[in-house]
Amino acid sequence: MAAHDATILRGKEDPALGYLRIATEEAFCPPELVRMWQEMLAGGGDIDPGFESLMGFYLRSTADRPKYIFERLQDLGSLRLEDMDATGIDRQVISLTAPGTQIFGDAATATSVATLANDQLAAACRAHPDRFSGLTAIAPQDPHAAAEEIRRGHDQHGFCGVIVNSHTNGEYLSDPRFWPVFEAAEALDTPIYLHPNTAPRSMIGPLLEAGLDGAIYGFAVETGMHLLRIVTSGAFDRFPRLKLVVGHLGEALPFWLYRLDYMHAATVRAQRYASMKPLQRRVSDYLRENVWYTTSGMAWEPVIQFCRQVLGADRVLYAMDYPYECVPAEVHAQDAMALSPAEMKGFFQSNAEKLFGLPADS
Ligand code: 1DF
Ligand code: MN
């Protein structure tokens, strides 16, 4: 975790490094939202079991790790910058932590939380334009208001993408009811980061029973399935220039590319499901052409190299997953990968600059 034992120089401070480190899945949480979550948890009632497991733990535990994380989630100033300085991070692309607005049943409440989070994040980005970039938080509960907030985040706040913390009360972006969100993002050519959440009530049972519902594995099961539902829904045929970003090296989907193509084609041919329609391209084509992948805590060279090989070197980007993961050894491990200087610069810096439209080399 933390550990400021040995400071890692940033690319800006160490030109010999040859690249800036841009971290692309970095979380924050407004204090006001922390209090709303605390009230939900204290209020009893029919609380979502994934939320109870995740935020019930983080907000009630007195152990060091949850306290460390929640202090940093709520900081958009000196604490965050000190950690970035210590771990060699030149720039964070910051987004509202899961489940963000998406735990609220009331769409107006969720929408007001998105606005509040975006205004706070925008102020921090304006205060530290060389260190912070931001993604627009939305409340998918009201898809048209969410589309409007995407436009406001892009035009007025200068945000470089959109964050969606996976399902919204058990509903997925594969449902055309949410497609005003895709339409707005495609029109602005701004990427949507599909970030994990705990699985909804309908699928969390066996994960929760075994303690596997969180970042250890359940997040990947839920978010990988969500991305796959978006692909098989035909959303990318309707919005062919839509860009999605997914963390944790694709939530295991890159490993499945061959079998997804084989089984999808076979299933469509047999007309087994009304819900599985023919697509214009192969499943793997969408995953190669419409989706980008960040490492976020998957700091393991064999799988990073595998993803570069099967998806394309320009689709794989560095992310730290601050403050949930802030491990200097992970930065060192990724600095030490067997890549050329130009490839390293792509991985840590220029792939992110290009995807998010960040100012180059700043
Ligand atoms: C955790 C991990 C929590 C990730 C997160 O947001 C999160 C965790 C609530 O370790 O509990 O974004 N993550 O992306 O791995
Ligand atoms: Mn994360």
CSV table of C-alpha atoms and ligand atoms in Angstrom, one decimal, residues 25 54-55 58 65 97-98 195 215 219 248 321 324, ligand 1:
chain,number,residue,atom,x,y,z
A,25,GLU,CA,-8.2,4.8,-13.5
A,54,LEU,CA,-18.3,-3.0,-0.3
A,55,MET,CA,-19.1,0.3,1.3
A,58,TYR,CA,-15.0,0.7,3.8
A,65,ARG,CA,-6.4,0.2,4.8
A,97,THR,CA,-15.5,6.0,-7.4
A,98,ALA,CA,-17.9,3.1,-7.7
A,195,HIS,CA,-15.5,0.7,-14.4
A,215,ALA,CA,-11.9,-6.5,-6.5
A,219,PHE,CA,-15.8,-7.0,-10.1
A,248,HIS,CA,-8.0,-4.6,-15.2
A,321,ASP,CA,-6.2,2.5,-9.5
A,324,TYR,CA,-7.3,1.5,-3.8
B,1,1DF,C1,-11.6,-1.6,-5.0
B,1,1DF,C2,-10.9,-1.8,-6.2
B,1,1DF,C3,-12.6,-0.7,-4.9
B,1,1DF,C4,-11.2,-1.1,-7.3
B,1,1DF,C5,-12.9,0.1,-6.0
B,1,1DF,O1,-13.9,1.1,-6.0
B,1,1DF,C6,-12.1,-0.1,-7.2
B,1,1DF,C7,-11.3,-2.4,-3.8
B,1,1DF,C8,-14.9,1.0,-5.0
B,1,1DF,O2,-10.2,-2.9,-3.7
B,1,1DF,O3,-12.2,-2.5,-2.9
B,1,1DF,O4,-12.3,0.8,-8.2
B,1,1DF,N1,-10.6,-1.4,-8.5
B,1,1DF,O5,-10.8,-0.8,-9.6
B,1,1DF,O6,-9.9,-2.5,-8.5
